Structures are given as C-alpha cells and as structure tokens.
Amino acid sequence: NVFSRRVRGVGFMTWLSLLRVTVQRLLSTSQPSVDPKEMRKFQLLAHKWWDEQGEYSALHSLNDIRVPFIRDTLLNVGSTYQRGSPLSGIRILDVGCGGGLLSEPLGRLGASVTGIDPLEENIRTADQHKSFDPVLAKRIQYKSGSLEEIVEESVETFDVIVASEVVEHVADLEMFIKCCSQVLKPGGSLFVTTINKTQLSYILGIVIAEKILGIVPEGTHEWEKFVPPEELQHLLEAYGFSVKAVNGMLYNPLTGSWSWMESTSINYALHAVRSEDQAQTSQTEPLSEMESEQCSVTAGTS
Amino acid sequence: ASAVMAAACGRALLVPFGGRFWACPRAPLRSLTAAAPLYDVVVSGGGMVGSAMAAALGHDIHFHDKKIALLEAGPRKEYHLPESYSNRVSSISPGSATLLSSFGAWDHVCSLRCKPFRRMQVWDACSEAIITFEKDDLDDMGYIVENDVIMSALTKQLDAVADRVEVFYGSRAVGYTWPLPSHSCDTSPWVQIELADGRRLQTKLLIGADGHNSVVRKEAEIQNIEHQYDQSAVVATLHLSEATDNNVAWQRFLPTGPIALLPLSDTASSLVWSTSHEHASELLTMDKESFVDSINTAFWSNVNHSDFTDAAGAMFRSVLSLLKPSGTAMRQLPPSVAKVDAESRAVFPLGMGHATQYVRHRVALIGDAAHRVHPLAGQGVNLGFGDIACLAHHLSAAAFNGQDLGSLKHLLRFETERQRHNVSLIAAIDLLKRLYSTSLVPLVLLRTWGLQATNALPPVKVRFFFCTR
C-alpha cells in the first residue's frame, strides 16, 4: 500500500509536469509569432523607451523618416484631407508598439491607434506616457498580447497595419503575415520596416551597431532572423498583398539621423496593399508551403 | 522614491545635451496639475513680437487643431487711427513685411498707414564720407510704420483665429515650474505657469517674448551677456519746413551718437537721436524752438570737420574715382525741420544684450528676450520677426510630423539657424556704435575710408544690405 501510494504520488507529479509542458507547448504554438527569448531581451529595457538620448535613440530618430513615409502614402491614397489632422478617421494597428514611440506621432496626426505588444511592461510604459496628454489618451489604446490573440475579435477592422522593426523578432513570419491579412480591411495598407539579411547588414547591423558603437543594445538582433525584401515580398503576395514600394534606409551614427537610400541591403521600408478580392487568399494557401521552401532555398544561397 | 530616481536619471542626462534639461526636480505631482488647462504652445509677452508669433502659429495649417495661448500683462487696446503720428516707430524690412503678409497682417498695416522709403543716406559728422543704399530697381527698401499700427494689425489677425489662439489680457506670469526629463513616472512632463491672479496653465512649449528683461529667460537660468550703453535715445515727431517726396531715410553719425530722420509722410518725419544721457535730458527739457534748431544744426553743421580729415578723405575719393568712376556720390542734405509735435518728445535708455542659449527643453526665446541691439541700424524688431519666421517654420514641420512640440531636436535647429544669423549682425552693430562714438583722428580716418570704400564696392554694400533684411 505504501508502494501503491508512492506510485500514485509519482504518477500525479509526472502527470502534472506533463500537463505543464503540454500547456506551455500549446500556448507557444498558439502564439508562434512571439518568441520568449526575444521578450526577455526587451524586458530589461522596458523603462528606457522615452529617453531620447538613451538606448532607443535610433528608434526616436527613425520617426523622422518613417512617420512622413506613412503619412504621405496614406495622404496619396485617401481622398479627404482634414486641416491639421492628415490621418483623421484612419484606424491603425501598431504591432509590437513597444513604449509607443510610433503610436504617439500617428495619434497626434489624427489617427485612431491600437498598439499591441506581448510585453506587459512595455504596455505599462506606453500607457503611462500617453496619459498626460488628453488628446493622445483618447486616440490611442494599448493592449498587451500578440497578433494572434486579437485576430478573433478584429477581423477586417483596421485600415492600416504598421509593423516597424518587428518582423526580425518574430518566430513564424508566415503566420504573422496571415494574421495581418485577416485583420486588415480589403484595400488596407501594411507598412513594414526591417533589416535585410546580407553580409553588409551583418557587418553594419550587428558587428558595428551592437558590438562596436553600441547604437543598439547588444543581443537585440539575430542575423538568422533578418528578412530579405524578396522573401517578404513573396510571402506577402502569397497572402493576397500587392507590394507598392520598397525603399532602402541608412542610419548615420555621427549625426544620429536616418535617410532614404537606393539600396535595400541594410535597412528598408515596405508598403503593401491588401487586395480587395477575398477569394485570392484561400486559393494561394496550399501553394504557400512550397513557396516558402523555395524561399528558404534561395535565402540560403544569397 | 520614484522622484529621487527620476532626479538621479535627470542628472545623468545633463552631460550629452550640455545642461539643456532642468537640474533641480521642481515638477509637481500629477494630482496637483490635473485641473490646469493644457495648451500646445503658450507665448509669454503680447508685444509686437509675441503677438506676431501667436498669430503666425494660429494661421498655420498644421496648427489647425492645436491650442495656443498668448499672455499679455497689459489691457486690450482698441485702436482708432489718430491724426498725429505716434513717436514710437519701427523700420520694417521687406523680409518682415513678407512675414506679416503671410498671415494677413500687412494688408491691415497698409490700409492704416505706412511710409515706404527708397533710399538710405548714412554719413559722418567728422568727414565728408557718405554711403547710400538703394535697390537697383528703385523698389521699396523698407517701411516706416508706427508701432501702434503694427499692434492693431496683429490684434485684428489674432481675433480672426480666436478659436485657436486664446489671448489672456491683464495676465502676468509670476512663476514657472519646469519639467523633469521625459522618462520620469509620476511628475507632469509639461511646463507649469502660474499667473498673478492665481490661475494655472500647462503647456508643451513655452515661448518667451517678454522683452529684454525677460522673466522667462531669468527663470530658465539662461545666461545673458548684457551691456548698458552710455546713451539714451530721444524720439519725437517732426514737421518739415516744406512738403517733399520724403522717401529717403537719413542718418548722420555725430561724435555723441547717431541722429536719424525717418519719413512718415510728405510733411512729417520721425526722429531717433541716440546721444549721451545728459544731452538727452537737455533735449527733452529745452523749448521747442531750441530743440528744432539743435536738430537742424546736427544734420547740417560741419563744425566737427578738420582740415586734415577733409583732405585725406578728398584724396581717397579721387583715388577711388580713378578705380571706380561711378563709386563716389555727392552728399545730399536732409530736409530742414520746422517744428516738433507737442508732447511727442520721449527718452528711453539703450543697451545691448544676447542670451547664450535661445532654447531649453520645452522653452524658446524670441525677440528682445533673446537679443537686444542699438537702434542705429534699425534692426531691432526685424531680428525678432526673423526669429518668428524661423521658429514657426520648424514648429510647423514638427507638427506635420506628429512630433512633440517641446522637443529639443527641432528647437536646437531653430537656435543654430538664428544664432548664426544674429551673432555676427549684433557684433557688427555694436562695433559700428563704438567706432562712431569717437572723434579720434585715426579712427575717423579708418571709418571715413572704410565708408567710402564700402560705398564704392557694390558686392560689400549689397552683402551688408541683404544681411540686414
């Protein structure tokens, strides 16, 4: 009987740990875009977002080119312009909003912004920072969570999705893009800024930026997860997007400022539009696995 | 505990920005500031420069949804154009006229009254040297406008955007509380302003346009390089002996200081006479006939000439006419003055000043709060209008990019641009003032030859002229 009790005890403990592991695995497969390692990296810097001269200074100055890019593209697409509020009436989803560095300028330009980030601390920082400005407090809503979690309740709700400096931290890029297309209205815009996967981006983006100059905190980026624009474009087209513009960006560490450049070999910004035709999305899905295999083959040789 | 941590973080930030952030933690807790209304921009000081700044922002398309406030200590003045001219006038450059017309104020000025002038003659009392300025196409070089007329035009344009710009008359700011650097937790990130009647305001950007004794500048602990001149300026409204075209501005450098006659109409001119304090009070108290005599003597008499400098000047001029035949000009005489308007004589002291910094986190200085000059070049208010054009341009771009208006990034760009323009001009005006305050022969020779050469060499003359636009 002692033996049987011990066996039952062991059995119960094993069952519990098995349950824990299964639950964890289940949870992680339901959030394939969120990588726990990545989350830990950003946890340490959660309170540094709004220090314009601190670790995130390059992201602050990135606003000087990414906000005009988003604003001017949307102004060209839209028909009405309201004085003083160029983005008025537009619903934007800022995925991986961090401390709200991009959400706030978009909110000031009149948009209704929903910012999501998997890290609680980031959302807390962002909420606290916007709370002092009554106009921003009304226009911006922050939610903690991943893109997959909001897909259920937000099908075709947003006019624009912005994923700036995010896709290079995502675990499953394809799932990420699929969720974007579900959450975007037909004809809606997707803006992505990220880093290309080239030798140059390794030397400049990791060796120099992180290890030598310390522009970016060390360990922020992993070269393996960088996304070449060709691969991104392929995936987007597979999920019913049409890519309208791809522009290279360059960071000057001496002046601390960004500028546009011809070549996309380091950083780049991309604008894509979700097609109006719904049927296209379901037809291309079975092809996507084969296409992504082809993509990884070509990526390996580039 | 969070306030202490915030203060510690704040101090660590001082180094990179060179002390532009506030050293002492003076920001109040969030709960105390919840009630005070929040503005995007507050302009402190409702003079010509402050009012023009508020009007320029109020009429800017990117500020359509923003809230602006203008604080003025005096009461609101209803203006009705009087028959006689006011004794406080300004020389408005074409660049300033462009700024005023950008928000519709220049039309009001022209419909009230203003006098364009086409030529400027500047000459020495100690020699025959003269320099004349005029535009090749005989266009207007500048405009003489009464300060009251400019204020009336600005008030009208402020009324036109009353839904965006709130003007607080009879409101003097008595205290400012500065925010901590941006990333602190419980304290308000905005500038807190306390008015004399106890009301409080909050703002994302405070613009100090409160004159050369600026309270904003003092409270922000921005160092000011200042110097009181040993001169006062006497102003008056004069009537000419006979009606004339009167489109020339005259200025003669006497050993005691420059005397200037600025045209107001075909029969009236405005006097600005910078002279020693004793002479200024003499001029103020003497009877009208003696006053008029002094003015005419100052412009016409050659008592300060010496044979030596006359000969040296004549010799230099003949050399110049060999090199550049068209480069010498004959001195013309200004119109003679017949009488002075009653009650129009006034005196005010002169000084020079320059703030070492024009901007801090969430603060910018414009106009006399940032820089104060001698009236000899007629540039005082034009420098202020130049500040407005530059700051409004940077703030408009920042608003269109959705940026925080109080951010140092664009404020520093404004400061660099304006300091680059202002510092050399202010130094040149100060140098001219000192150079012309003496009758020592070597310096008289230097400035005589310098003036003659400048008059003869178009590139130098044009550059000086455009510098003062």
CSV table of C-alpha atoms in Angstrom, one decimal, chain B residues 123-364:
chain,number,residue,atom,x,y,z
B,123,TRP,CA,27.2,109.9,-43.3
B,124,ASP,CA,29.8,111.0,-40.8
B,125,ALA,CA,29.8,114.3,-38.9
B,126,CYS,CA,33.6,114.3,-38.8
B,127,SER,CA,34.3,113.9,-42.5
B,128,GLU,CA,32.8,114.0,-46.0
B,129,ALA,CA,32.3,110.3,-46.2
B,130,ILE,CA,28.9,109.1,-47.1
B,131,ILE,CA,27.3,105.8,-48.1
B,132,THR,CA,23.9,105.5,-49.8
B,133,PHE,CA,21.8,102.4,-50.1
B,134,GLU,CA,19.1,101.9,-52.7
B,135,LYS,CA,17.8,99.0,-54.7
B,136,ASP,CA,18.7,98.8,-58.4
B,137,ASP,CA,15.1,98.6,-59.5
B,138,LEU,CA,14.1,101.5,-57.2
B,139,ASP,CA,11.9,99.2,-55.3
B,140,ASP,CA,11.0,99.9,-51.7
B,141,MET,CA,13.9,99.3,-49.4
B,142,GLY,CA,11.8,99.3,-46.2
B,143,TYR,CA,8.8,100.8,-44.5
B,144,ILE,CA,8.5,103.2,-41.6
B,145,VAL,CA,5.5,102.1,-39.6
B,146,GLU,CA,4.2,103.3,-36.2
B,147,ASN,CA,4.3,100.5,-33.6
B,148,ASP,CA,0.6,101.1,-32.7
B,149,VAL,CA,-0.4,100.4,-36.3
B,150,ILE,CA,1.5,97.1,-36.3
B,151,MET,CA,-0.1,96.1,-32.9
B,152,SER,CA,-3.5,97.0,-34.3
B,153,ALA,CA,-3.0,94.8,-37.4
B,154,LEU,CA,-1.7,91.9,-35.3
B,155,THR,CA,-4.7,92.2,-32.9
B,156,LYS,CA,-7.1,92.0,-35.8
B,157,GLN,CA,-5.4,88.9,-37.1
B,158,LEU,CA,-5.4,87.3,-33.7
B,159,ASP,CA,-9.2,87.9,-33.4
B,160,ALA,CA,-9.6,86.1,-36.8
B,161,VAL,CA,-8.2,82.9,-35.2
B,162,ALA,CA,-9.8,83.3,-31.8
B,163,ASP,CA,-10.9,79.6,-31.8
B,164,ARG,CA,-7.3,78.5,-31.8
B,165,VAL,CA,-5.5,81.4,-30.1
B,166,GLU,CA,-6.7,82.4,-26.6
B,167,VAL,CA,-5.4,85.8,-25.6
B,168,PHE,CA,-5.2,86.4,-21.8
B,169,TYR,CA,-5.1,90.2,-21.3
B,170,GLY,CA,-4.2,91.6,-17.9
B,171,SER,CA,-2.4,88.4,-17.1
B,172,ARG,CA,1.2,88.5,-15.9
B,173,ALA,CA,3.0,85.2,-15.3
B,174,VAL,CA,4.6,85.2,-11.9
B,175,GLY,CA,6.1,81.7,-11.7
B,176,TYR,CA,7.2,78.9,-14.0
B,177,THR,CA,7.8,75.3,-13.0
B,178,TRP,CA,10.0,73.2,-15.3
B,179,PRO,CA,9.5,69.5,-16.1
B,180,LEU,CA,11.9,66.7,-15.5
B,181,PRO,CA,13.4,64.9,-18.5
B,182,SER,CA,10.9,62.9,-20.4
B,183,HIS,CA,11.0,59.5,-18.9
B,184,SER,CA,10.0,60.1,-15.3
B,185,CYS,CA,6.9,58.4,-13.8
B,186,ASP,CA,4.6,60.5,-11.6
B,187,THR,CA,5.6,64.1,-12.4
B,188,SER,CA,4.0,66.2,-15.1
B,189,PRO,CA,6.1,66.4,-18.3
B,190,TRP,CA,4.7,69.9,-19.1
B,191,VAL,CA,5.7,73.4,-18.2
B,192,GLN,CA,3.5,74.8,-15.4
B,193,ILE,CA,2.7,78.6,-15.5
B,194,GLU,CA,1.3,80.5,-12.5
B,195,LEU,CA,-0.5,83.8,-13.2
B,196,ALA,CA,-0.7,86.8,-10.9
B,197,ASP,CA,-4.4,86.1,-10.2
B,198,GLY,CA,-3.6,82.5,-9.1
B,199,ARG,CA,-4.8,80.8,-12.3
B,200,ARG,CA,-2.5,78.0,-13.6
B,201,LEU,CA,-1.8,76.8,-17.1
B,202,GLN,CA,0.2,73.9,-18.5
B,203,THR,CA,2.0,73.9,-21.9
B,204,LYS,CA,4.0,71.6,-24.1
B,205,LEU,CA,6.1,74.6,-25.3
B,206,LEU,CA,6.7,78.0,-23.7
B,207,ILE,CA,7.9,80.8,-26.0
B,208,GLY,CA,9.4,83.7,-24.1
B,209,ALA,CA,8.7,87.0,-26.0
B,210,ASP,CA,8.7,89.2,-22.9
B,211,GLY,CA,11.4,91.8,-23.8
B,212,HIS,CA,15.0,92.4,-22.8
B,213,ASN,CA,14.2,92.0,-19.1
B,214,SER,CA,12.7,88.6,-19.9
B,215,VAL,CA,11.3,86.7,-16.9
B,216,VAL,CA,11.2,83.5,-18.8
B,217,ARG,CA,14.9,83.8,-19.5
B,218,LYS,CA,15.7,84.6,-15.9
B,219,GLU,CA,13.6,81.8,-14.5
B,220,ALA,CA,15.1,79.4,-17.0
B,221,GLU,CA,18.5,80.5,-15.7
B,222,ILE,CA,19.8,81.2,-19.2
B,223,GLN,CA,22.9,83.4,-19.0
B,224,ASN,CA,22.6,86.8,-20.7
B,225,ILE,CA,25.5,88.8,-21.9
B,226,GLU,CA,24.4,92.4,-21.5
B,227,HIS,CA,25.8,95.9,-21.5
B,228,GLN,CA,24.2,99.2,-20.8
B,229,TYR,CA,25.3,101.8,-23.3
B,230,ASP,CA,26.2,105.3,-22.1
B,231,GLN,CA,23.5,106.6,-24.4
B,232,SER,CA,19.8,107.2,-24.4
B,233,ALA,CA,17.5,107.7,-27.4
B,234,VAL,CA,15.3,110.7,-27.9
B,235,VAL,CA,12.3,110.2,-30.1
B,236,ALA,CA,9.9,112.9,-31.4
B,237,THR,CA,7.5,113.5,-34.3
B,238,LEU,CA,8.7,116.4,-36.5
B,239,HIS,CA,7.1,118.6,-39.2
B,240,LEU,CA,9.2,119.6,-42.2
B,241,SER,CA,9.7,123.1,-43.5
B,242,GLU,CA,8.2,122.3,-46.8
B,243,ALA,CA,6.5,119.3,-48.3
B,244,THR,CA,8.8,117.0,-50.3
B,245,ASP,CA,8.8,113.4,-51.7
B,246,ASN,CA,10.3,112.3,-48.4
B,247,ASN,CA,11.2,108.8,-49.4
B,248,VAL,CA,14.8,108.8,-48.0
B,249,ALA,CA,15.9,107.7,-44.6
B,250,TRP,CA,18.7,109.9,-43.2
B,251,GLN,CA,21.3,109.0,-40.6
B,252,ARG,CA,24.3,111.0,-39.5
B,253,PHE,CA,26.9,109.8,-37.1
B,254,LEU,CA,27.8,112.6,-34.6
B,255,PRO,CA,30.5,112.1,-32.1
B,256,THR,CA,27.9,111.9,-29.4
B,257,GLY,CA,25.8,109.3,-31.3
B,258,PRO,CA,23.8,108.8,-34.5
B,259,ILE,CA,20.8,111.0,-35.3
B,260,ALA,CA,18.2,109.6,-37.7
B,261,LEU,CA,15.3,111.1,-39.6
B,262,LEU,CA,12.8,108.6,-40.8
B,263,PRO,CA,10.0,109.6,-43.2
B,264,LEU,CA,6.4,109.3,-42.0
B,265,SER,CA,4.6,111.3,-44.8
B,266,ASP,CA,5.4,114.1,-47.2
B,267,THR,CA,5.4,116.6,-44.4
B,268,ALA,CA,6.3,114.6,-41.3
B,269,SER,CA,9.3,112.6,-40.1
B,270,SER,CA,10.2,110.7,-37.0
B,271,LEU,CA,13.3,111.5,-35.0
B,272,VAL,CA,15.6,108.9,-33.3
B,273,TRP,CA,18.6,110.6,-31.7
B,274,SER,CA,20.9,108.5,-29.7
B,275,THR,CA,23.1,110.6,-27.5
B,276,SER,CA,24.6,110.9,-24.0
B,277,HIS,CA,22.3,110.8,-21.1
B,278,GLU,CA,23.0,114.4,-20.1
B,279,HIS,CA,22.4,115.7,-23.6
B,280,ALA,CA,19.3,113.6,-23.9
B,281,SER,CA,17.7,115.1,-20.8
B,282,GLU,CA,18.7,118.6,-22.1
B,283,LEU,CA,16.9,117.9,-25.4
B,284,LEU,CA,13.9,116.7,-23.5
B,285,THR,CA,13.5,119.8,-21.4
B,286,MET,CA,14.6,122.6,-23.8
B,287,ASP,CA,11.9,124.7,-25.5
B,288,LYS,CA,10.6,123.7,-28.9
B,289,GLU,CA,12.5,126.2,-31.0
B,290,SER,CA,15.8,125.4,-29.5
B,291,PHE,CA,15.0,121.7,-30.0
B,292,VAL,CA,14.3,122.2,-33.7
B,293,ASP,CA,17.5,124.3,-34.0
B,294,SER,CA,19.6,121.5,-32.4
B,295,ILE,CA,18.2,119.0,-34.9
B,296,ASN,CA,18.9,121.2,-38.0
B,297,THR,CA,22.4,122.0,-36.7
B,298,ALA,CA,23.1,118.4,-36.1
B,299,PHE,CA,22.3,117.5,-39.7
B,300,TRP,CA,23.8,120.5,-41.4
B,301,SER,CA,26.8,121.8,-39.5
B,302,ASN,CA,30.3,120.9,-40.4
B,303,VAL,CA,31.9,122.0,-37.1
B,304,ASN,CA,33.3,118.6,-36.5
B,305,HIS,CA,35.3,118.5,-39.7
B,306,SER,CA,39.0,119.0,-39.5
B,307,ASP,CA,41.1,120.1,-42.5
B,308,PHE,CA,43.3,117.0,-42.2
B,309,THR,CA,40.4,114.5,-42.4
B,310,ASP,CA,38.8,116.6,-45.2
B,311,ALA,CA,42.0,116.5,-47.2
B,312,ALA,CA,42.6,112.8,-46.5
B,313,GLY,CA,39.0,112.0,-47.4
B,314,ALA,CA,39.2,114.0,-50.7
B,315,MET,CA,42.4,112.3,-51.7
B,316,PHE,CA,40.9,108.9,-51.1
B,317,ARG,CA,37.8,109.8,-53.0
B,318,SER,CA,39.9,110.9,-56.1
B,319,VAL,CA,41.8,107.6,-55.9
B,320,LEU,CA,38.5,105.7,-55.8
B,321,SER,CA,37.1,107.6,-58.7
B,322,LEU,CA,40.0,106.5,-60.8
B,323,LEU,CA,39.3,102.9,-60.0
B,324,LYS,CA,35.6,103.1,-60.0
B,325,PRO,CA,34.2,106.2,-61.6
B,326,SER,CA,30.6,105.6,-60.5
B,327,GLY,CA,31.6,104.6,-57.0
B,328,THR,CA,31.5,108.1,-55.4
B,329,ALA,CA,28.5,110.1,-54.5
B,330,MET,CA,27.8,113.6,-53.5
B,331,ARG,CA,26.4,114.2,-50.2
B,332,GLN,CA,22.8,115.4,-50.2
B,333,LEU,CA,21.2,117.3,-47.3
B,334,PRO,CA,18.1,116.1,-45.5
B,335,PRO,CA,15.0,118.3,-45.4
B,336,SER,CA,15.0,121.0,-42.8
B,337,VAL,CA,12.7,120.7,-39.8
B,338,ALA,CA,10.2,123.5,-38.9
B,339,LYS,CA,8.5,122.3,-35.7
B,340,VAL,CA,8.1,119.4,-33.3
B,341,ASP,CA,4.8,117.9,-32.2
B,342,ALA,CA,3.7,118.8,-28.7
B,343,GLU,CA,4.0,116.0,-26.2
B,344,SER,CA,5.9,113.8,-28.7
B,345,ARG,CA,9.3,114.1,-27.1
B,346,ALA,CA,10.4,111.0,-25.1
B,347,VAL,CA,13.6,109.3,-23.9
B,348,PHE,CA,14.5,105.7,-23.3
B,349,PRO,CA,17.9,104.2,-22.3
B,350,LEU,CA,19.8,102.0,-24.7
B,351,GLY,CA,21.6,98.7,-24.2
B,352,MET,CA,22.9,95.6,-25.8
B,353,GLY,CA,22.1,92.0,-24.9
B,354,HIS,CA,22.4,88.5,-26.1
B,355,ALA,CA,21.3,85.3,-24.5
B,356,THR,CA,23.9,82.5,-24.6
B,357,GLN,CA,21.1,80.0,-25.4
B,358,TYR,CA,17.9,80.6,-27.1
B,359,VAL,CA,16.3,77.2,-26.2
B,360,ARG,CA,15.8,74.7,-23.4
B,361,HIS,CA,13.7,71.6,-23.2
B,362,ARG,CA,10.2,73.0,-23.8
B,363,VAL,CA,11.3,76.7,-23.9
B,364,ALA,CA,12.3,79.0,-26.7
